[in-house]
mmCIF file of C-alpha atoms in Angstrom:
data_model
loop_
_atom_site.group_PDB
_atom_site.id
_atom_site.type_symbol
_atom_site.label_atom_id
_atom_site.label_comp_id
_atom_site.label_asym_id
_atom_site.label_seq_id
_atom_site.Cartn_x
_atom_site.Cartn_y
_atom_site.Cartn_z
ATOM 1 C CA UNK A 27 0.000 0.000 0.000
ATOM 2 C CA UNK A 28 3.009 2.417 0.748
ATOM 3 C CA UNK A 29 4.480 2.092 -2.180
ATOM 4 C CA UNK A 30 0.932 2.493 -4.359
ATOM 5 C CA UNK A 31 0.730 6.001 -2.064
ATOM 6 C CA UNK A 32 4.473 6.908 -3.351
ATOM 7 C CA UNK A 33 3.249 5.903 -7.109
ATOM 8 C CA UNK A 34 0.482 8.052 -6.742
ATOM 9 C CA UNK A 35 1.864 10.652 -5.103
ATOM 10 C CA UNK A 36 5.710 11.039 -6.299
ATOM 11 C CA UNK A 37 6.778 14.188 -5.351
ATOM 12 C CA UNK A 38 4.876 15.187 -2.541
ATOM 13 C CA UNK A 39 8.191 14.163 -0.071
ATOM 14 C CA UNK A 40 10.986 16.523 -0.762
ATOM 15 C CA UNK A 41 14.279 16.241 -2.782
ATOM 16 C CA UNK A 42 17.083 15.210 -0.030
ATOM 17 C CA UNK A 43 20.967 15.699 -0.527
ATOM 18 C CA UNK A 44 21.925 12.999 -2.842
ATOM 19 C CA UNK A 45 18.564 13.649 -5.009
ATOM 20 C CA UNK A 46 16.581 11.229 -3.762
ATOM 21 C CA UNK A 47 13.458 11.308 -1.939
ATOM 22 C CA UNK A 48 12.317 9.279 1.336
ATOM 23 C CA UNK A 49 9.100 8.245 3.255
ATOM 24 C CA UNK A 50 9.350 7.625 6.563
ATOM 25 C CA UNK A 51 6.948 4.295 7.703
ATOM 26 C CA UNK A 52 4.513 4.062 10.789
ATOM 27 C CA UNK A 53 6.748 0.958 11.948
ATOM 28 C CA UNK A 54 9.083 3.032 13.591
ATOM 29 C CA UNK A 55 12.446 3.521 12.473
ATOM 30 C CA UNK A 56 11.984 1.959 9.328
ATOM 31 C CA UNK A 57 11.632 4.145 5.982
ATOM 32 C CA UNK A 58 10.971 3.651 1.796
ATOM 33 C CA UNK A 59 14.469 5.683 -0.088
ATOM 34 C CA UNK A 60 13.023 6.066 -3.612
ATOM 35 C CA UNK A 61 14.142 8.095 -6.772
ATOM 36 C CA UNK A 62 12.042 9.342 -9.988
ATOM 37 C CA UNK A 63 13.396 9.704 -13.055
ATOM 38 C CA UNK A 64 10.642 10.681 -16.117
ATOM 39 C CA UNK A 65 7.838 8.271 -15.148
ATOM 40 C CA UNK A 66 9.710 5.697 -13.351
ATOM 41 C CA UNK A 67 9.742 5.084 -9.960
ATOM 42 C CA UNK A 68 12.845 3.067 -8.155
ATOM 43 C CA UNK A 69 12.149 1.710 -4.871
ATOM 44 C CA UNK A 70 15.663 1.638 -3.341
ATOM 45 C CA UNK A 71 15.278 -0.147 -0.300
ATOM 46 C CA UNK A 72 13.070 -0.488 2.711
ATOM 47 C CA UNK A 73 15.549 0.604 5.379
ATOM 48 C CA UNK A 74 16.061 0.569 9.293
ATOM 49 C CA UNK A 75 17.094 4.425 10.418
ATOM 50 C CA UNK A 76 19.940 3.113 12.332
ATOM 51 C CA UNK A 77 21.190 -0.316 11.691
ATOM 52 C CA UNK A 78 23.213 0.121 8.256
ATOM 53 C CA UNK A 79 20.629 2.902 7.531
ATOM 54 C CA UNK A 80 22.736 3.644 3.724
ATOM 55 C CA UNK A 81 23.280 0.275 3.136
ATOM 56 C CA UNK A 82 21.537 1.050 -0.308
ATOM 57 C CA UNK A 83 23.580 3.871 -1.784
ATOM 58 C CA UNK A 84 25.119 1.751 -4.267
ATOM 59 C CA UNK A 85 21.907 0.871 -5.727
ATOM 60 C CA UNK A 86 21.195 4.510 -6.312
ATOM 61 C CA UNK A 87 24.462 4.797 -8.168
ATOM 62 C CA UNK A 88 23.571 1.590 -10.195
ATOM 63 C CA UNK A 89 20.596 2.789 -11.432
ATOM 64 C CA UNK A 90 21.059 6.266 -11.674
ATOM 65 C CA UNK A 91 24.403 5.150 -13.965
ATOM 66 C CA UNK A 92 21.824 2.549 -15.757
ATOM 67 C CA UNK A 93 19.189 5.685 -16.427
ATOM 68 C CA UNK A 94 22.087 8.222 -17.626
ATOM 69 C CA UNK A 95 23.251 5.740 -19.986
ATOM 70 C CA UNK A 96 19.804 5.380 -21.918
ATOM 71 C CA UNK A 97 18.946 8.818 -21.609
ATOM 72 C CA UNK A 98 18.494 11.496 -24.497
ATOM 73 C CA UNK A 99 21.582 13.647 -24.126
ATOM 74 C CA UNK A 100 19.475 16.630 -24.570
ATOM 75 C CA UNK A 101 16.437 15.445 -21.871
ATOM 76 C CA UNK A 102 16.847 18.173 -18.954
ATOM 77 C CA UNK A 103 16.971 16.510 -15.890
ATOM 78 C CA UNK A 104 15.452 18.055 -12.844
ATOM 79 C CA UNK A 105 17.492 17.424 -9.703
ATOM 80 C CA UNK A 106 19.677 18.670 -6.282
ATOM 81 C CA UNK A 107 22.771 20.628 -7.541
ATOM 82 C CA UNK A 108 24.934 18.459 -5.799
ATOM 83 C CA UNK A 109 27.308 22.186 -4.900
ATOM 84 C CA UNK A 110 24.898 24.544 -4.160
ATOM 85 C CA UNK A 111 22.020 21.716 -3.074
ATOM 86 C CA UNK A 112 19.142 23.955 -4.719
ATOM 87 C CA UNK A 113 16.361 22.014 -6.766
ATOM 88 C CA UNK A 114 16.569 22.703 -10.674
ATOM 89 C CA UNK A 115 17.421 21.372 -13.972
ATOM 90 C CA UNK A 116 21.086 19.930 -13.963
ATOM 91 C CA UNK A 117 23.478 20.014 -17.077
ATOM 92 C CA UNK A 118 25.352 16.695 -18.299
ATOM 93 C CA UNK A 119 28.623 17.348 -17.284
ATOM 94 C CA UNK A 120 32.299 15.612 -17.434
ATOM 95 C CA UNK A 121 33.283 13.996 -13.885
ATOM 96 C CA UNK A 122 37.209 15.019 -15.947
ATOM 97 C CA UNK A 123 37.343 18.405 -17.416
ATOM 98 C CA UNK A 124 36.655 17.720 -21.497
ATOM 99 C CA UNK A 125 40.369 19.413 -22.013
ATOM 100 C CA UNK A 126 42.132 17.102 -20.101
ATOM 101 C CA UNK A 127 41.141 14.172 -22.460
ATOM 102 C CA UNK A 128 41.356 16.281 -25.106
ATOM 103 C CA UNK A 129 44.993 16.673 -24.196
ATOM 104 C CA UNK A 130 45.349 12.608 -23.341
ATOM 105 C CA UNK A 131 44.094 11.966 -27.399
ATOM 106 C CA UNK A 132 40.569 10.366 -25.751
ATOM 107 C CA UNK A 133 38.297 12.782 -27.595
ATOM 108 C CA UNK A 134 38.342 15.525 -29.762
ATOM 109 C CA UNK A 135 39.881 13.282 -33.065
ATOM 110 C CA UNK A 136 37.894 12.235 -35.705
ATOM 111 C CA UNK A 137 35.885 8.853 -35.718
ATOM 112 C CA UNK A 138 38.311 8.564 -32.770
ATOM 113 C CA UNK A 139 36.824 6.182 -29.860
ATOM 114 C CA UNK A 140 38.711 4.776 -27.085
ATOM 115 C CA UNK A 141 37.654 2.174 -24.104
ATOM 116 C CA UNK A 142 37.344 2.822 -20.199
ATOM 117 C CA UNK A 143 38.671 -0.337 -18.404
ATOM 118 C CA UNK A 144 37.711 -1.358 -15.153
ATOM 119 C CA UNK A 145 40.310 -4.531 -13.991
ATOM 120 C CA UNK A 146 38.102 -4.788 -10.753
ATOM 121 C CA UNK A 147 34.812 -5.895 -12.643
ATOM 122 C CA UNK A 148 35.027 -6.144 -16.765
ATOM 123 C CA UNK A 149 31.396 -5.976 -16.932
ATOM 124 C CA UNK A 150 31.344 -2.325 -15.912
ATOM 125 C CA UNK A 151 33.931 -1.532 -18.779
ATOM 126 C CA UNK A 152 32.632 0.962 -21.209
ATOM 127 C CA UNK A 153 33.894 0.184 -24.736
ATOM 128 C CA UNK A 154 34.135 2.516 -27.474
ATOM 129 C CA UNK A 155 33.289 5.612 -26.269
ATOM 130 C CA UNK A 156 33.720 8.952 -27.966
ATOM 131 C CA UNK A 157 33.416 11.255 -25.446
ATOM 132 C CA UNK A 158 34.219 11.109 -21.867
ATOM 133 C CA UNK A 159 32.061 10.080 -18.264
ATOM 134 C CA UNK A 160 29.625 12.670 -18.362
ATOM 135 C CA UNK A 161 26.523 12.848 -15.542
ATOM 136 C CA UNK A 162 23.991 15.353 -14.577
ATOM 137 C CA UNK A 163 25.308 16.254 -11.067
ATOM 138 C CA UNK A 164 25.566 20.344 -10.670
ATOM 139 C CA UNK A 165 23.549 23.031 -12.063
ATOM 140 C CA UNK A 166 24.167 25.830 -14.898
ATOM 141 C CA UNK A 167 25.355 28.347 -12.529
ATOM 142 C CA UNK A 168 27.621 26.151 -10.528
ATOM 143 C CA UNK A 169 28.959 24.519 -13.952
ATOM 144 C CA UNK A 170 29.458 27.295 -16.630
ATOM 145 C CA UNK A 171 30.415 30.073 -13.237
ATOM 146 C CA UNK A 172 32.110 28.307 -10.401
ATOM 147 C CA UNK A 173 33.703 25.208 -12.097
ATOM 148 C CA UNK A 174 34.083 26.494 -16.086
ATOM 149 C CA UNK A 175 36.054 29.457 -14.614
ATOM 150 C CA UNK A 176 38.645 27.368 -13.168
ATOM 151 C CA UNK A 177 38.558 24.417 -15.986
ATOM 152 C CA UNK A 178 39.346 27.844 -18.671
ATOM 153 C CA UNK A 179 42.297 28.628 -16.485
ATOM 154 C CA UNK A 180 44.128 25.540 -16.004
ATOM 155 C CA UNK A 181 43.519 24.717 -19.592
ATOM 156 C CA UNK A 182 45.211 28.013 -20.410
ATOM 157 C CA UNK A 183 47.511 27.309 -18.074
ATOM 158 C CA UNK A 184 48.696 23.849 -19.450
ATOM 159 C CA UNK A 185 48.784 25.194 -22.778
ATOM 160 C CA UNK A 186 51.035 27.566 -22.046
ATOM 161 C CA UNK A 187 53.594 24.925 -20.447
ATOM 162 C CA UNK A 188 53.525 22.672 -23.471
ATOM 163 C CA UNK A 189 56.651 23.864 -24.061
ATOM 164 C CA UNK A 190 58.187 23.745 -20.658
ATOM 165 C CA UNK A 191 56.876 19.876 -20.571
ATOM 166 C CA UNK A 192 58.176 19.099 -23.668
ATOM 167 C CA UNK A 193 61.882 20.498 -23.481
ATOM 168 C CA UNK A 194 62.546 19.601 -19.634
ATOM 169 C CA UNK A 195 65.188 17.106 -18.603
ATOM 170 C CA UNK A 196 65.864 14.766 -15.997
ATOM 171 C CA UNK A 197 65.335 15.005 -12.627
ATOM 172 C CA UNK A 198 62.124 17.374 -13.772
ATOM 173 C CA UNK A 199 61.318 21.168 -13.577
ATOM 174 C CA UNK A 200 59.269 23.764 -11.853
ATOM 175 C CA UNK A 201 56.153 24.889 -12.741
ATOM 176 C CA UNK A 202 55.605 28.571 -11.857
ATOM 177 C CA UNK A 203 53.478 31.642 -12.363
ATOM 178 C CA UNK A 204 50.701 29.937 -11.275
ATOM 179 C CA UNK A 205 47.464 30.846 -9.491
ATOM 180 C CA UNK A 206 47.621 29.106 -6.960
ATOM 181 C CA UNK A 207 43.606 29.422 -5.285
ATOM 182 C CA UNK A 208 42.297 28.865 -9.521
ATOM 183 C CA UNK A 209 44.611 25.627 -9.814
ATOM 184 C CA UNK A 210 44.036 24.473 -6.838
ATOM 185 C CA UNK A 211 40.292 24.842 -6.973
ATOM 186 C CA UNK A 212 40.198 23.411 -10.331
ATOM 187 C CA UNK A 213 41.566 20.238 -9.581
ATOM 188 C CA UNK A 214 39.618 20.055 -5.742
ATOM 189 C CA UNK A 215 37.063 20.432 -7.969
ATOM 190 C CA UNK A 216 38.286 16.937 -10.097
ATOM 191 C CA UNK A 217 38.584 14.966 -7.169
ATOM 192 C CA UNK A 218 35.197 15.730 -5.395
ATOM 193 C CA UNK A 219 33.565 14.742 -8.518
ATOM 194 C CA UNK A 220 35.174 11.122 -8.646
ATOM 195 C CA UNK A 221 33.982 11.095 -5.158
ATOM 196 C CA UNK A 222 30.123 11.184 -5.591
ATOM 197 C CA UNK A 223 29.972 10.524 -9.595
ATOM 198 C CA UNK A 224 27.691 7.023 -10.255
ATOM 199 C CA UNK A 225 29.797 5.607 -12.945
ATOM 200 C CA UNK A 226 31.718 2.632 -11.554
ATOM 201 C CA UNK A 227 34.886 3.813 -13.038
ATOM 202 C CA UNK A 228 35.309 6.217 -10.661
ATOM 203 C CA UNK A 229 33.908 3.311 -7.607
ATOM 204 C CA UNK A 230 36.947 2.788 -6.114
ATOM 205 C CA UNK A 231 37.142 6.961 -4.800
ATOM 206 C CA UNK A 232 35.101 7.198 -1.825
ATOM 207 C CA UNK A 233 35.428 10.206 -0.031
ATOM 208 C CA UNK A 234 33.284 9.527 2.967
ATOM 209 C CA UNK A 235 33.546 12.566 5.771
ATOM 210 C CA UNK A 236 35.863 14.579 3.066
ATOM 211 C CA UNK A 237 33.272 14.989 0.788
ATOM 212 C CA UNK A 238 31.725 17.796 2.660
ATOM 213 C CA UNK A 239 34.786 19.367 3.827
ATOM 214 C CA UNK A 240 35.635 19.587 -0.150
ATOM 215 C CA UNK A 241 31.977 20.669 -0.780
ATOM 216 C CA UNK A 242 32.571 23.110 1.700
ATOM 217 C CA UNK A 243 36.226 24.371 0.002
ATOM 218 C CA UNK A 244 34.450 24.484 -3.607
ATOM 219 C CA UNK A 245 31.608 26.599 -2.197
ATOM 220 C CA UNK A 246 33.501 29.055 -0.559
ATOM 221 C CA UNK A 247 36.107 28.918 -3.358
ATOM 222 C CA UNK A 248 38.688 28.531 -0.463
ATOM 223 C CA UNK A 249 41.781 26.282 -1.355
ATOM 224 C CA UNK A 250 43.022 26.269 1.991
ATOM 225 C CA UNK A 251 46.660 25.114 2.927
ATOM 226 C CA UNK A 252 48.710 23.726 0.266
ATOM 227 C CA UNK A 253 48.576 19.651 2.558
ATOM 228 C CA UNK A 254 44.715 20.246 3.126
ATOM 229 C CA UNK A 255 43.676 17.971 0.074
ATOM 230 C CA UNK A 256 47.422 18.625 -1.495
ATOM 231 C CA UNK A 257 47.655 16.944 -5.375
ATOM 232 C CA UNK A 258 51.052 15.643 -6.066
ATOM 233 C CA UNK A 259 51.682 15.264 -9.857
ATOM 234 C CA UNK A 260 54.719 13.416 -11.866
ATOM 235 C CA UNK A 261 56.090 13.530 -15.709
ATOM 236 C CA UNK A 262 55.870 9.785 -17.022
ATOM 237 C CA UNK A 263 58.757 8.563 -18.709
ATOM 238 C CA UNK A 264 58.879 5.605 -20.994
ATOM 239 C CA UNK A 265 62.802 5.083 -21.206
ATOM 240 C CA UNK A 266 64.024 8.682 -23.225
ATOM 241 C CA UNK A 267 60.294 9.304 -24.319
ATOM 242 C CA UNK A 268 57.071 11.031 -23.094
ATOM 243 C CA UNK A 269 54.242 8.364 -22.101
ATOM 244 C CA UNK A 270 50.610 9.698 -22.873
ATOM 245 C CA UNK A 271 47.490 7.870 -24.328
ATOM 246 C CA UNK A 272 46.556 5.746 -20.767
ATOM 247 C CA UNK A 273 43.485 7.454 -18.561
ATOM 248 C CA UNK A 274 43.944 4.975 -15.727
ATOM 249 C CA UNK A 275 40.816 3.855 -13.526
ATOM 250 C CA UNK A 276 41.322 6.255 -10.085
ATOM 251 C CA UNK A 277 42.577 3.777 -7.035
ATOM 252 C CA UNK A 278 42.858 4.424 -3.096
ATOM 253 C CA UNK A 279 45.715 3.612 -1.532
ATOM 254 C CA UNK A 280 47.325 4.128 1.816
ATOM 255 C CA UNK A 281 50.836 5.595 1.994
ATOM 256 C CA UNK A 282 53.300 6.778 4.537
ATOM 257 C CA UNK A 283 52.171 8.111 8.015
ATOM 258 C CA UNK A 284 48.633 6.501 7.568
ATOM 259 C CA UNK A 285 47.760 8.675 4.460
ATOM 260 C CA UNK A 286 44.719 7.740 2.296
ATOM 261 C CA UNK A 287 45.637 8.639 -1.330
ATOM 262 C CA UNK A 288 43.529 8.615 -4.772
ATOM 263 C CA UNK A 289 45.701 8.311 -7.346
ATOM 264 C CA UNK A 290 45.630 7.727 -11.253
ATOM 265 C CA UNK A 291 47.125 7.906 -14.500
ATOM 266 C CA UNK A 292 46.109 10.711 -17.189
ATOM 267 C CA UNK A 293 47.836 13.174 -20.156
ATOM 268 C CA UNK A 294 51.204 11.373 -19.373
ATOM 269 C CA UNK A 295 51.447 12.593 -15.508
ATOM 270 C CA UNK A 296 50.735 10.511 -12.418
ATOM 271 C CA UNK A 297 48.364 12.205 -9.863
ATOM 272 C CA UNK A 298 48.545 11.541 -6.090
ATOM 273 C CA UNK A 299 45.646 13.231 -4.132
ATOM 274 C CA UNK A 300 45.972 13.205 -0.445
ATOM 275 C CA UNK A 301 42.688 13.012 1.907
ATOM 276 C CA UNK A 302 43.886 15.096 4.805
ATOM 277 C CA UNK A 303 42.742 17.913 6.699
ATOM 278 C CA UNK A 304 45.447 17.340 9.188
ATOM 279 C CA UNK A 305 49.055 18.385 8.539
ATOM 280 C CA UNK A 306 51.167 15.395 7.286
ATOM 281 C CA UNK A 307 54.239 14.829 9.570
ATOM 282 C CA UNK A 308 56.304 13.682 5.820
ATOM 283 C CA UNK A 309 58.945 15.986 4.052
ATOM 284 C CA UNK A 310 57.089 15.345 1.313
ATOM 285 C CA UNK A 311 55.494 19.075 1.681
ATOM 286 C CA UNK A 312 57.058 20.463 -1.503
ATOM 287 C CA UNK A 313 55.691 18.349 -3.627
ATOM 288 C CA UNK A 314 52.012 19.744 -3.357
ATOM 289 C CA UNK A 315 51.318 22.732 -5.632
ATOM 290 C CA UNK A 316 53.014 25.573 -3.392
ATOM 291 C CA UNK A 317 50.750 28.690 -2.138
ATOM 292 C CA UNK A 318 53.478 30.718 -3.961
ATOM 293 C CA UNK A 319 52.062 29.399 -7.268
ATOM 294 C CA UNK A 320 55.116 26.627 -7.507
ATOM 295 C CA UNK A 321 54.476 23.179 -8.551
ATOM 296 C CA UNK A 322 57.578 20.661 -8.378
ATOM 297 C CA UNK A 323 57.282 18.251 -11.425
ATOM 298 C CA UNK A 324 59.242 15.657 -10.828
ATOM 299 C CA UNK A 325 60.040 12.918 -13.644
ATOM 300 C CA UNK A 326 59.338 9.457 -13.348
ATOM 301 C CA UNK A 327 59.756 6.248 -14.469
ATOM 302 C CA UNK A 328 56.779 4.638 -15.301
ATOM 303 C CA UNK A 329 58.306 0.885 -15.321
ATOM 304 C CA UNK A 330 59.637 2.310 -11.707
ATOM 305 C CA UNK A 331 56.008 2.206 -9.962
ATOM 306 C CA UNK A 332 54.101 -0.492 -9.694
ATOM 307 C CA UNK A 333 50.735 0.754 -9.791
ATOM 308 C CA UNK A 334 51.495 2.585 -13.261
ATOM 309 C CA UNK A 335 53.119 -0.403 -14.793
ATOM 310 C CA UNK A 336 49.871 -2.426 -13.751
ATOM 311 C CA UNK A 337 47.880 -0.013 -15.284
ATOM 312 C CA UNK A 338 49.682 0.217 -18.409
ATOM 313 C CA UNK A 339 50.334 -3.499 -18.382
ATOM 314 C CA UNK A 340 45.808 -3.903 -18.139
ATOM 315 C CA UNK A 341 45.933 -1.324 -20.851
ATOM 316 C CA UNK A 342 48.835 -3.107 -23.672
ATOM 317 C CA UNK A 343 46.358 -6.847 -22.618
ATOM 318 C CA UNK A 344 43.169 -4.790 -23.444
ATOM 319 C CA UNK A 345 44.424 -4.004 -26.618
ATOM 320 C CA UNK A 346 46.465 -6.987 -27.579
ATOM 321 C CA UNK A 347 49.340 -5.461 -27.155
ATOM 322 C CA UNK A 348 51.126 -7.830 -24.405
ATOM 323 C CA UNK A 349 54.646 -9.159 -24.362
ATOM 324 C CA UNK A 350 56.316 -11.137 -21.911
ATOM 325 C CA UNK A 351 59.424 -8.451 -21.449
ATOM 326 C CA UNK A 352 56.711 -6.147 -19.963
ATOM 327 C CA UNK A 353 55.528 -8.147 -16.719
ATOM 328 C CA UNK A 354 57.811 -7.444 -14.194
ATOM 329 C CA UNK A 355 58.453 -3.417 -13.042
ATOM 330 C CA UNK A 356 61.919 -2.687 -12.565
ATOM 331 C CA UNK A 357 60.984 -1.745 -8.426
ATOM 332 C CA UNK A 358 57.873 -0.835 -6.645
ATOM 333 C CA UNK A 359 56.756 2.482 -5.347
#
């Protein structure tokens, strides 16, 4: 009977964080989670309000993922602006700024398609694609205003080192001149989407309690202290040549002085993004993007970390391009 009183009445319970809507049942604690998209109703779960009381997050993620990918690109979806949290149409926008695998030779080519791989579960691979994960998670404001403004900087920005990239030499170079809240923002702004996007590419990045402390940062466009949420970046080296082409599904992994990391392979650099609000103990400091506007960009060896070599090794097997002289990394890291 609940259900046939949701069915009837849809929207009569309000749009919560996480734009999805909940009835709350006269069996004490127990509540219906549902979500609407069009004229579908999704029953999500019938849950207990504390024992596991989110247990069925995932299944919004499935289906919402499920719905996007049948969906009319140009259907406006009404929603919660997952930034600003206001109820209005969304936009279909990329979880990776467009320019970014524009730069990596994803999109952008003619006829050009290219595969996202996901080693943990095949199934949720997405073959021959010709543009990148796209999802309808923020508003026109927050998109085109608040995010666009820092995606057109950084893309100007790594435009403009092209050069700098191209003609350093070992062990690296710094990257200067640049602004440091607008960078820093801008790639905040990367991460935080990973960390609530539905696509199970980006699965492996949960934010938990940082997601509203980044939220938070994004909101009050406030990139804190160069540690608080500090990206790390490194030039990939193939032997004497550049290494580009590989957009690497984003891991978590713990480091040094109980660190959480998310870190992942894109445009031929190596990203390390630290989840802590606390200041890390490690030397390591210098290696975030400095409040001066410095960024230390170290080279590296791809064969040299093990993470990278897996990830290019998944990638060469994907596309039949194994050999037996490429399974073992020269070290780990």
């Amino acid at each position: 009977m609940c259900v046939l009183w949701i069915a009837g009445h849809p929207e009569l319970y309000r749009l919560r964080p996480g734009d999805y809507r909940r009835i709350n049942l006269r069996v004490f604690p127990y509540y219906i989670p549902y979500i609407v998209r069009e004229e579908t109703l999704w029953v999500l779960a019938v849950a207990h309000a504390s024992r596991k009381p989110h247990y069925w997050i995932s299944r919004h993620c499935e289906i919402a993922c499920a719905v996007a990918k049948t969906m009319d690109p140009k259907t406006k979806v009404k929603g919660v602006c997952r930034l600003c949290q206001k109820a209005t149409y969304l936009v279909e926008s990329h979880i990776v700024s467009k320019f970014l695998l524009r730069r990596n030779g994803l999109i952008g080519k003619p006829k050009a398609k290219f595969d996202i791989i996901c080693p943990a579960d095949s199934n949720e691979s997405d073959l021959h694609r010709q543009d990148g994960i796209k999802e309808p998670l923020l508003c026109q404001r927050c998109d085109n205003e608040k995010f666009g403004a820092w995606e057109r900087y950084a893309s100007q920005q790594f435009s403009r080192a092209k050069p700098q990239f191209k003609e350093a030499r070992m062990p690296g170079f710094v990257w200067q001149g640049l602004d440091y809240a607008q960078m820093k923002l801008f790639f905040l702004s990367i991460l935080w989407r990973m960390g609530i996007a539905s696509h199970q590419f980006y699965g492996h990045v949960q934010l938990g309690k940082h997601e509203k402390h980044l939220r938070r940062m994004l909101i009050e466009e406030d990139p804190m202290e160069s540690w608080r949420y500090g990206c790390a970046i490194g030039y990939l080296r193939f032997g004497d040549k550049t290494f580009g082409g590989v957009f690497s599904q984003p891991q978590m992994s713990s480091i040094e002085d109980g660190l959480t990391c998310i870190r992942f392979v894109m445009d031929g650099l190596v990203y390390f993004f630290y989840l802590t609000r606390v200041r890390p103990e490690s030397s390591d400091l210098g290696c975030f993007l400095q409040t001066s506007g410095s960024w230390v960009v170290p080279f590296e060896q791809a064969k040299a970390i093990k993470f990278v070599w897996d990830e290019i090794n998944q990638f060469r097997k994907h596309h039949g391009l194994w050999t037996d002289d490429d399974l073992v990394p020269s070290s780990s890291k």
